[in-house]
DNA sequence: GTCTATACATCGATAGAC
DNA sequence: GTCTATCGATGTATAGAC
């Protein structure tokens, strides 16, 4: 077990360094020579640990994808009002960003580019899974009377996901309190910014 | 004048074709040979019309940027309530998407990658300009009492811009009525999705 | 497990004939 | 204004010595 730890560490070290570079400048713009330099070896040596450059991306995304879905599933589970579950979903999004900022940045950044290729199909399956979790929560809120039933569920979902998807572009844990952001979202999404809502 | 028209047409033809390819697969992933094939010539011939590949991107973005700012400026101009001006701003966003979908897709797609390079600095200046237009409208709404004054202006702006920035990813003019989308945004942003807001 | 060395493909861009 | 031909840089990946 300890032996395996050491063996895996080198691989993990490469993945972590590559993740930082991918997040910063994009997968395509990052060369295997960049990655190798980052971990102090030559590009040829990388291929002892990974078969291809994209395999590093797969390693990062498969791991992060599992983590992300697990977080959302736990957040969406019954318990509390629909708004409270929505709050937990938003919280899960920021929490994931805090713990794996590079992976989240890569996920969002490559969605319309690299991840459209067939070999990354599992990523879109994951997004569908997350969408159904969100839609389920919103819908249950409509049935319970917490959420307006006169708006399209998927329209609401899209707005929420678009807002969350932009997080890697601006979220800085040292500048923004996680709870403040979540409450800000919940506040605006539930009550709106209209003056009437505040009275 | 007619003469110049013809001369400019070839250049425009190249830019248009390149724009479609850039929007679909990203600037970096699109080769000069792809572009040349698209307009029926060989890659070397492109360089009679453009000095570099990036110059084609500049041509597209400078033109679109001017168009975009003009639209937003016209929408933000005084007249009507703050909500009505906000409605016009949203409308301008979708209108720009309808008329130049490729350029808008490129703008969003390359924001975190290519457009971070110094030679594209004017793009970020443009975004700052647009932000101040939005913030101005929101703030005037707070002062007039239309919009809640207990929330951060830039937080609201960011949510709105994040939603608009995702448009190229899903907006299909044949499936979504422009006015419906705008009204949906206005409705949720002003009143929220909470049941209380509907009563 | 890393390095040396290099194969092999593809890229942006250029020079000069037509 | 386009084509032919190609340069030089850069990319991923491989083979074999150490």
Short mmCIF file of C-alpha atoms (C1' of nucleotides) in Angstrom, two decimals:
data_model
loop_
_atom_site.label_atom_id
_atom_site.label_comp_id
_atom_site.label_asym_id
_atom_site.label_seq_id
_atom_site.Cartn_x
_atom_site.Cartn_y
_atom_site.Cartn_z
CA UNK A 1 0.00 0.00 0.00
CA UNK A 2 2.77 2.44 0.92
CA UNK A 3 4.67 1.16 -2.06
CA UNK A 4 1.78 1.89 -4.37
CA UNK A 5 1.48 5.33 -2.84
CA UNK A 6 4.95 6.28 -3.96
CA UNK A 7 4.45 4.84 -7.38
CA UNK A 8 1.22 6.76 -7.86
CA UNK A 9 2.74 9.95 -6.53
CA UNK A 10 4.86 10.63 -9.56
CA UNK A 11 1.90 10.16 -11.83
CA UNK A 12 -0.19 12.41 -9.64
CA UNK A 13 2.51 15.02 -9.56
CA UNK A 14 2.53 15.16 -13.34
CA UNK A 15 -1.26 15.35 -13.48
CA UNK A 16 -1.38 18.15 -10.94
CA UNK A 17 1.25 20.22 -12.73
CA UNK A 18 -0.39 19.60 -16.09
CA UNK A 19 -3.75 20.62 -14.61
CA UNK A 20 -2.40 23.97 -13.54
CA UNK A 21 -1.01 24.60 -17.00
CA UNK A 22 -4.17 23.39 -18.76
CA UNK A 23 -6.30 25.67 -16.60
CA UNK A 24 -4.10 28.66 -17.21
CA UNK A 25 -3.49 28.49 -20.93
CA UNK A 26 -5.77 25.77 -22.27
CA UNK A 27 -5.05 22.15 -23.09
CA UNK A 28 -4.15 22.70 -26.70
CA UNK A 29 -1.81 25.57 -25.92
CA UNK A 30 0.03 23.53 -23.31
CA UNK A 31 2.77 21.35 -24.76
CA UNK A 32 4.13 18.13 -23.35
CA UNK A 33 7.43 19.96 -23.05
CA UNK A 34 5.77 22.54 -20.78
CA UNK A 35 4.42 19.81 -18.56
CA UNK A 36 7.71 17.94 -18.43
CA UNK A 37 9.59 21.10 -17.53
CA UNK A 38 7.09 21.75 -14.77
CA UNK A 39 7.91 18.48 -13.04
CA UNK A 40 11.61 18.57 -13.88
CA UNK A 41 11.97 15.97 -16.58
CA UNK A 42 12.14 15.76 -20.35
CA UNK A 43 9.07 15.34 -22.51
CA UNK A 44 9.94 11.82 -23.58
CA UNK A 45 9.90 10.64 -19.97
CA UNK A 46 6.27 11.65 -19.57
CA UNK A 47 5.28 8.77 -21.79
CA UNK A 48 6.46 6.30 -19.21
CA UNK A 49 3.59 7.52 -17.01
CA UNK A 50 0.92 8.43 -19.56
CA UNK A 51 0.24 7.01 -22.98
CA UNK A 52 -0.81 10.32 -24.51
CA UNK A 53 -1.22 13.94 -23.56
CA UNK A 54 -4.98 13.61 -23.60
CA UNK A 55 -4.73 10.75 -21.14
CA UNK A 56 -3.57 13.27 -18.57
CA UNK A 57 -6.70 15.28 -19.26
CA UNK A 58 -8.81 12.13 -18.88
CA UNK A 59 -7.17 11.36 -15.56
CA UNK A 60 -8.01 14.82 -14.28
CA UNK A 61 -11.56 14.95 -15.62
CA UNK A 62 -12.61 11.43 -14.65
CA UNK A 63 -11.47 12.04 -11.10
CA UNK A 64 -13.02 15.48 -10.87
CA UNK A 65 -16.21 14.38 -12.59
CA UNK A 66 -16.79 11.66 -10.02
CA UNK A 67 -16.14 14.11 -7.22
CA UNK A 68 -18.46 16.70 -8.71
CA UNK A 69 -21.37 14.34 -9.28
CA UNK A 70 -20.98 12.95 -5.76
CA UNK A 71 -21.15 16.45 -4.31
CA UNK A 72 -24.24 17.39 -6.32
CA UNK A 73 -25.96 14.11 -5.53
CA UNK A 74 -25.39 14.61 -1.83
CA UNK A 75 -26.66 18.19 -2.06
CA UNK A 76 -29.79 17.30 -4.00
CA UNK A 77 -30.89 14.58 -1.63
CA UNK A 78 -34.24 15.09 0.06
CA UNK A 79 -34.20 17.06 3.27
CA UNK A 80 -35.27 20.62 3.83
CA UNK A 81 -37.19 22.81 1.46
CA UNK A 82 -36.48 22.99 -2.26
CA UNK A 83 -34.79 26.34 -1.71
CA UNK A 84 -32.58 24.79 0.90
CA UNK A 85 -31.61 22.02 -1.48
CA UNK A 86 -30.92 24.62 -4.16
CA UNK A 87 -28.74 26.42 -1.65
CA UNK A 88 -26.82 23.20 -1.07
CA UNK A 89 -26.38 22.73 -4.82
CA UNK A 90 -24.91 26.21 -5.20
CA UNK A 91 -22.74 25.54 -2.21
CA UNK A 92 -21.50 22.30 -3.77
CA UNK A 93 -20.51 24.21 -6.88
CA UNK A 94 -18.37 26.70 -4.99
CA UNK A 95 -16.96 23.99 -2.76
CA UNK A 96 -15.81 22.04 -5.80
CA UNK A 97 -14.25 25.20 -7.13
CA UNK A 98 -12.40 25.78 -3.92
CA UNK A 99 -10.96 22.30 -3.74
CA UNK A 100 -10.21 21.72 -7.42
CA UNK A 101 -10.02 25.10 -9.10
CA UNK A 102 -7.84 23.88 -11.96
CA UNK A 103 -10.08 20.98 -12.86
CA UNK A 104 -13.20 23.13 -12.77
CA UNK A 105 -11.52 25.76 -14.94
CA UNK A 106 -10.50 23.10 -17.45
CA UNK A 107 -13.99 21.62 -17.49
CA UNK A 108 -15.61 24.94 -18.32
CA UNK A 109 -12.91 26.13 -20.66
CA UNK A 110 -12.81 23.05 -22.87
CA UNK A 111 -16.55 22.41 -22.96
CA UNK A 112 -17.02 23.96 -26.39
CA UNK A 113 -13.72 22.80 -27.79
CA UNK A 114 -11.78 19.72 -26.81
CA UNK A 115 -14.60 18.11 -24.87
CA UNK A 116 -16.84 18.00 -27.90
CA UNK A 117 -14.67 15.24 -29.31
CA UNK A 118 -16.05 11.72 -28.96
CA UNK A 119 -13.33 10.52 -26.61
CA UNK A 120 -14.67 12.97 -24.01
CA UNK A 121 -18.28 11.89 -24.35
CA UNK A 122 -18.46 10.89 -20.69
CA UNK A 123 -18.19 14.53 -19.71
CA UNK A 124 -21.44 15.41 -21.39
CA UNK A 125 -23.10 12.37 -19.82
CA UNK A 126 -21.99 13.76 -16.49
CA UNK A 127 -23.50 17.17 -17.27
CA UNK A 128 -26.79 15.57 -18.21
CA UNK A 129 -26.74 13.79 -14.87
CA UNK A 130 -26.16 17.05 -13.02
CA UNK A 131 -28.88 18.78 -15.02
CA UNK A 132 -31.43 16.17 -14.01
CA UNK A 133 -30.50 16.66 -10.38
CA UNK A 134 -31.07 20.40 -10.63
CA UNK A 135 -34.26 20.06 -12.63
CA UNK A 136 -35.56 17.56 -10.09
CA UNK A 137 -35.03 19.96 -7.22
CA UNK A 138 -36.59 22.89 -9.08
CA UNK A 139 -39.57 20.80 -10.09
CA UNK A 140 -40.18 19.52 -6.60
CA UNK A 141 -40.15 23.13 -5.45
CA UNK A 142 -42.84 23.93 -8.00
CA UNK A 143 -44.97 21.04 -6.81
CA UNK A 144 -44.61 22.03 -3.17
CA UNK A 145 -45.54 25.59 -4.00
CA UNK A 146 -42.18 27.07 -3.06
CA UNK A 147 -41.25 27.96 -6.60
CA UNK A 148 -43.38 29.64 -9.25
CA UNK A 149 -44.88 27.05 -11.56
CA UNK A 150 -45.46 29.48 -14.43
CA UNK A 151 -41.88 29.43 -15.69
CA UNK A 152 -39.99 26.84 -17.70
CA UNK A 153 -37.92 24.54 -15.51
CA UNK A 154 -35.10 24.24 -18.02
CA UNK A 155 -34.98 27.97 -18.54
CA UNK A 156 -34.40 28.41 -14.82
CA UNK A 157 -31.84 25.63 -14.79
CA UNK A 158 -29.94 27.18 -17.64
CA UNK A 159 -29.73 30.54 -15.96
CA UNK A 160 -28.44 28.94 -12.79
CA UNK A 161 -25.90 26.79 -14.58
CA UNK A 162 -24.70 29.71 -16.69
CA UNK A 163 -24.07 31.70 -13.53
CA UNK A 164 -22.24 28.80 -11.89
CA UNK A 165 -20.25 28.04 -15.02
CA UNK A 166 -18.74 31.52 -14.91
CA UNK A 167 -17.35 31.03 -11.44
CA UNK A 168 -13.83 30.04 -12.54
CA UNK A 169 -13.54 33.36 -14.34
CA UNK A 170 -13.87 35.52 -11.25
CA UNK A 171 -14.14 33.57 -8.02
CA UNK A 172 -11.28 34.30 -5.65
CA UNK A 173 -11.59 32.59 -2.26
CA UNK A 174 -9.49 35.30 -0.67
CA UNK A 175 -11.86 38.01 -1.84
CA UNK A 176 -15.27 36.41 -1.72
CA UNK A 177 -16.86 34.61 1.20
CA UNK A 178 -18.39 31.42 -0.14
CA UNK A 179 -21.57 31.81 1.87
CA UNK A 180 -22.04 35.39 0.73
CA UNK A 181 -21.91 34.33 -2.89
CA UNK A 182 -24.37 31.49 -2.33
CA UNK A 183 -26.76 33.73 -0.42
CA UNK A 184 -26.45 36.40 -3.08
CA UNK A 185 -27.45 33.91 -5.76
CA UNK A 186 -30.29 32.47 -3.71
CA UNK A 187 -31.52 35.94 -2.89
CA UNK A 188 -31.61 37.17 -6.45
CA UNK A 189 -32.90 33.96 -7.92
CA UNK A 190 -35.72 33.62 -5.43
CA UNK A 191 -36.71 37.22 -4.77
CA UNK A 192 -35.34 39.05 -7.77
CA UNK A 193 -33.77 42.47 -7.80
CA UNK A 194 -37.05 44.35 -8.19
CA UNK A 195 -37.90 46.81 -5.45
CA UNK A 196 -41.32 45.23 -4.97
CA UNK A 197 -39.68 41.99 -3.92
CA UNK A 198 -38.01 43.65 -0.98
CA UNK A 199 -41.24 44.81 0.60
CA UNK B 1 -16.68 53.06 -55.00
CA UNK B 2 -18.08 50.05 -56.86
CA UNK B 3 -14.51 49.14 -57.67
CA UNK B 4 -13.54 49.22 -54.02
CA UNK B 5 -16.57 47.10 -53.23
CA UNK B 6 -15.28 44.25 -55.35
CA UNK B 7 -11.81 44.56 -53.97
CA UNK B 8 -13.04 44.44 -50.41
CA UNK B 9 -15.38 41.55 -51.11
CA UNK B 10 -12.66 38.97 -51.37
CA UNK B 11 -11.20 40.07 -48.07
CA UNK B 12 -14.62 39.98 -46.48
CA UNK B 13 -15.30 36.56 -47.92
CA UNK B 14 -12.17 35.22 -46.29
CA UNK B 15 -13.01 36.85 -42.97
CA UNK B 16 -16.53 35.47 -43.00
CA UNK B 17 -15.41 31.95 -43.76
CA UNK B 18 -12.65 32.14 -41.17
CA UNK B 19 -15.15 33.44 -38.64
CA UNK B 20 -17.37 30.41 -39.09
CA UNK B 21 -14.40 28.09 -38.59
CA UNK B 22 -13.07 30.05 -35.61
CA UNK B 23 -16.48 29.94 -33.95
CA UNK B 24 -16.89 26.23 -34.53
CA UNK B 25 -13.52 24.88 -33.54
CA UNK B 26 -11.61 27.75 -31.98
CA UNK B 27 -9.02 30.08 -33.46
CA UNK B 28 -6.01 28.01 -32.53
CA UNK B 29 -7.51 24.80 -33.86
CA UNK B 30 -8.32 26.42 -37.19
CA UNK B 31 -5.41 26.39 -39.62
CA UNK B 32 -4.74 28.81 -42.42
CA UNK B 33 -5.10 25.83 -44.74
CA UNK B 34 -8.64 25.24 -43.42
CA UNK B 35 -9.54 28.83 -44.14
CA UNK B 36 -7.99 28.80 -47.59
CA UNK B 37 -9.83 25.61 -48.50
CA UNK B 38 -13.07 27.20 -47.33
CA UNK B 39 -12.79 30.02 -49.83
CA UNK B 40 -11.27 27.88 -52.57
CA UNK B 41 -7.66 28.91 -52.60
CA UNK B 42 -4.34 27.78 -51.23
CA UNK B 43 -2.98 28.92 -47.90
CA UNK B 44 -0.19 31.01 -49.39
CA UNK B 45 -2.71 33.15 -51.25
CA UNK B 46 -4.34 34.23 -48.01
CA UNK B 47 -1.31 36.32 -47.24
CA UNK B 48 -2.06 38.60 -50.12
CA UNK B 49 -5.19 39.72 -48.21
CA UNK B 50 -4.06 39.44 -44.58
CA UNK B 51 -0.63 39.82 -43.08
CA UNK B 52 -1.13 37.15 -40.40
CA UNK B 53 -3.78 34.72 -39.25
CA UNK B 54 -4.46 36.81 -36.16
CA UNK B 55 -5.12 39.81 -38.38
CA UNK B 56 -8.24 38.03 -39.59
CA UNK B 57 -9.35 37.69 -35.97
CA UNK B 58 -8.65 41.38 -35.41
CA UNK B 59 -10.71 42.30 -38.46
CA UNK B 60 -13.65 40.32 -37.13
CA UNK B 61 -13.41 41.50 -33.54
CA UNK B 62 -12.78 45.18 -34.23
CA UNK B 63 -15.80 45.29 -36.49
CA UNK B 64 -18.01 43.33 -34.13
CA UNK B 65 -16.78 45.20 -31.09
CA UNK B 66 -17.78 48.53 -32.59
CA UNK B 67 -21.17 47.14 -33.51
CA UNK B 68 -21.70 45.69 -30.04
CA UNK B 69 -20.77 48.84 -28.16
CA UNK B 70 -22.98 50.91 -30.43
CA UNK B 71 -25.92 48.62 -29.73
CA UNK B 72 -25.42 48.72 -25.98
CA UNK B 73 -24.93 52.47 -25.95
CA UNK B 74 -28.14 53.00 -27.84
CA UNK B 75 -29.97 50.64 -25.48
CA UNK B 76 -28.64 52.23 -22.31
CA UNK B 77 -29.61 55.73 -23.31
CA UNK B 78 -32.06 57.51 -21.03
CA UNK B 79 -35.71 56.95 -21.76
CA UNK B 80 -38.15 54.75 -19.93
CA UNK B 81 -37.66 53.13 -16.57
CA UNK B 82 -34.44 51.40 -15.53
CA UNK B 83 -36.13 48.04 -16.09
CA UNK B 84 -37.04 49.10 -19.59
CA UNK B 85 -33.46 50.09 -20.28
CA UNK B 86 -32.32 46.78 -18.87
CA UNK B 87 -34.77 45.08 -21.18
CA UNK B 88 -33.27 46.95 -24.11
CA UNK B 89 -29.76 45.90 -23.05
CA UNK B 90 -30.76 42.24 -22.97
CA UNK B 91 -32.45 42.71 -26.29
CA UNK B 92 -29.29 44.22 -27.74
CA UNK B 93 -27.33 41.18 -26.61
CA UNK B 94 -29.62 38.75 -28.39
CA UNK B 95 -29.88 40.98 -31.43
CA UNK B 96 -26.09 41.02 -31.76
CA UNK B 97 -26.11 37.26 -31.46
CA UNK B 98 -28.69 36.94 -34.19
CA UNK B 99 -26.82 39.12 -36.63
CA UNK B 100 -23.25 38.03 -35.88
CA UNK B 101 -23.41 34.65 -34.19
CA UNK B 102 -19.90 33.64 -35.23
CA UNK B 103 -18.27 36.79 -33.93
CA UNK B 104 -20.12 36.60 -30.62
CA UNK B 105 -19.15 32.94 -30.24
CA UNK B 106 -15.51 33.78 -30.93
CA UNK B 107 -15.58 36.66 -28.46
CA UNK B 108 -16.85 34.47 -25.63
CA UNK B 109 -14.81 31.44 -26.52
CA UNK B 110 -11.46 33.18 -26.71
CA UNK B 111 -11.93 35.48 -23.72
CA UNK B 112 -9.91 33.31 -21.37
CA UNK B 113 -7.38 32.21 -23.94
CA UNK B 114 -6.28 34.08 -27.03
CA UNK B 115 -7.82 37.39 -26.00
CA UNK B 116 -5.72 37.58 -22.88
CA UNK B 117 -2.71 38.32 -25.04
CA UNK B 118 -1.63 41.97 -25.23
CA UNK B 119 -2.40 42.38 -28.89
CA UNK B 120 -6.09 41.90 -28.04
CA UNK B 121 -6.15 44.40 -25.21
CA UNK B 122 -8.79 46.51 -26.94
CA UNK B 123 -11.30 43.73 -26.36
CA UNK B 124 -11.07 44.05 -22.61
CA UNK B 125 -11.32 47.82 -22.90
CA UNK B 126 -14.56 47.23 -24.77
CA UNK B 127 -15.87 44.96 -22.03
CA UNK B 128 -15.09 47.55 -19.39
CA UNK B 129 -17.04 50.05 -21.44
CA UNK B 130 -20.04 47.72 -21.62
CA UNK B 131 -19.83 46.99 -17.91
CA UNK B 132 -20.03 50.66 -17.05
CA UNK B 133 -23.12 50.99 -19.23
CA UNK B 134 -24.83 48.17 -17.37
CA UNK B 135 -23.75 49.32 -13.97
CA UNK B 136 -24.99 52.81 -14.77
CA UNK B 137 -28.44 51.54 -15.63
CA UNK B 138 -28.67 49.32 -12.56
CA UNK B 139 -27.50 52.12 -10.32
CA UNK B 140 -29.98 54.60 -11.71
CA UNK B 141 -32.68 52.03 -11.02
CA UNK B 142 -31.56 51.84 -7.43
CA UNK B 143 -31.65 55.59 -7.09
CA UNK B 144 -35.11 55.83 -8.61
CA UNK B 145 -36.36 53.10 -6.29
CA UNK B 146 -37.09 50.59 -9.03
CA UNK B 147 -34.30 48.27 -8.02
CA UNK B 148 -33.40 47.07 -4.54
CA UNK B 149 -30.55 49.12 -3.15
CA UNK B 150 -29.46 46.48 -0.64
CA UNK B 151 -27.49 44.39 -3.13
CA UNK B 152 -24.11 44.92 -4.72
CA UNK B 153 -24.34 46.49 -8.15
CA UNK B 154 -21.42 44.56 -9.56
CA UNK B 155 -22.76 41.29 -8.21
CA UNK B 156 -25.96 41.89 -10.14
CA UNK B 157 -24.04 42.93 -13.22
CA UNK B 158 -21.91 39.79 -13.10
CA UNK B 159 -24.91 37.54 -12.89
CA UNK B 160 -26.50 39.24 -15.85
CA UNK B 161 -23.34 39.19 -17.94
CA UNK B 162 -22.70 35.53 -17.10
CA UNK B 163 -26.17 34.66 -18.32
CA UNK B 164 -25.73 36.66 -21.50
CA UNK B 165 -22.26 35.28 -22.10
CA UNK B 166 -23.65 31.77 -22.26
CA UNK B 167 -26.02 32.61 -25.08
CA UNK B 168 -23.76 31.37 -27.90
CA UNK B 169 -23.78 27.95 -26.28
CA UNK B 170 -27.51 27.35 -26.61
CA UNK B 171 -29.36 30.12 -28.41
CA UNK B 172 -31.04 28.91 -31.57
CA UNK B 173 -33.16 31.56 -33.32
CA UNK B 174 -35.29 28.85 -34.86
CA UNK B 175 -36.18 27.42 -31.47
CA UNK B 176 -36.30 30.43 -29.18
CA UNK B 177 -38.28 33.61 -29.70
CA UNK B 178 -35.98 36.49 -28.91
CA UNK B 179 -38.62 38.39 -26.95
CA UNK B 180 -39.50 35.33 -24.89
CA UNK B 181 -35.89 34.95 -23.80
CA UNK B 182 -35.58 38.62 -22.89
CA UNK B 183 -38.86 38.60 -20.97
CA UNK B 184 -37.81 35.41 -19.21
CA UNK B 185 -34.59 37.03 -18.05
CA UNK B 186 -36.31 40.23 -17.00
CA UNK B 187 -38.99 38.30 -15.17
CA UNK B 188 -36.57 36.16 -13.17
CA UNK B 189 -34.07 38.93 -12.51
CA UNK B 190 -36.69 41.38 -11.33
CA UNK B 191 -39.22 39.17 -9.58
CA UNK B 192 -37.26 36.01 -8.85
CA UNK B 193 -38.52 32.48 -9.04
CA UNK B 194 -39.87 32.40 -5.50
CA UNK B 195 -43.58 31.71 -5.15
CA UNK B 196 -44.01 34.80 -2.99
CA UNK B 197 -42.94 36.98 -5.88
CA UNK B 198 -45.84 35.79 -7.99
CA UNK B 199 -48.49 36.94 -5.58
"C1'" DG C 1 12.43 5.76 -14.45
"C1'" DT C 2 14.88 9.14 -16.98
"C1'" DC C 3 17.60 10.74 -20.86
"C1'" DT C 4 19.28 11.07 -25.72
"C1'" DA C 5 17.99 11.34 -30.09
"C1'" DT C 6 14.91 11.59 -33.47
"C1'" DA C 7 10.92 10.28 -36.39
"C1'" DC C 8 7.00 12.25 -38.32
"C1'" DA C 9 3.21 15.48 -38.84
"C1'" DT C 10 1.57 19.98 -38.98
"C1'" DC C 11 1.80 24.69 -38.39
"C1'" DG C 12 2.36 29.87 -39.93
"C1'" DA C 13 4.55 32.36 -43.15
"C1'" DT C 14 7.59 33.61 -47.35
"C1'" DA C 15 9.54 34.02 -52.25
"C1'" DG C 16 8.99 34.08 -56.82
"C1'" DA C 17 6.74 32.20 -61.14
"C1'" DC C 18 2.61 32.81 -63.64
"C1'" DG D 1 -4.46 37.68 -57.29
"C1'" DT D 2 -3.38 32.93 -57.16
"C1'" DC D 3 -0.27 29.01 -57.29
"C1'" DT D 4 4.04 26.31 -56.59
"C1'" DA D 5 7.28 25.19 -53.56
"C1'" DT D 6 9.31 25.32 -49.44
"C1'" DC D 7 11.48 27.19 -45.08
"C1'" DG D 8 11.78 27.01 -40.22
"C1'" DA D 9 9.54 26.39 -35.99
"C1'" DT D 10 6.91 23.59 -33.16
"C1'" DG D 11 4.01 19.69 -31.92
"C1'" DT D 12 3.22 14.62 -30.23
"C1'" DA D 13 5.13 10.49 -29.76
"C1'" DT D 14 8.71 6.64 -30.12
"C1'" DA D 15 13.08 3.68 -29.65
"C1'" DG D 16 16.77 2.37 -27.25
"C1'" DA D 17 20.82 3.52 -24.20
"C1'" DC D 18 21.71 4.16 -19.42
#
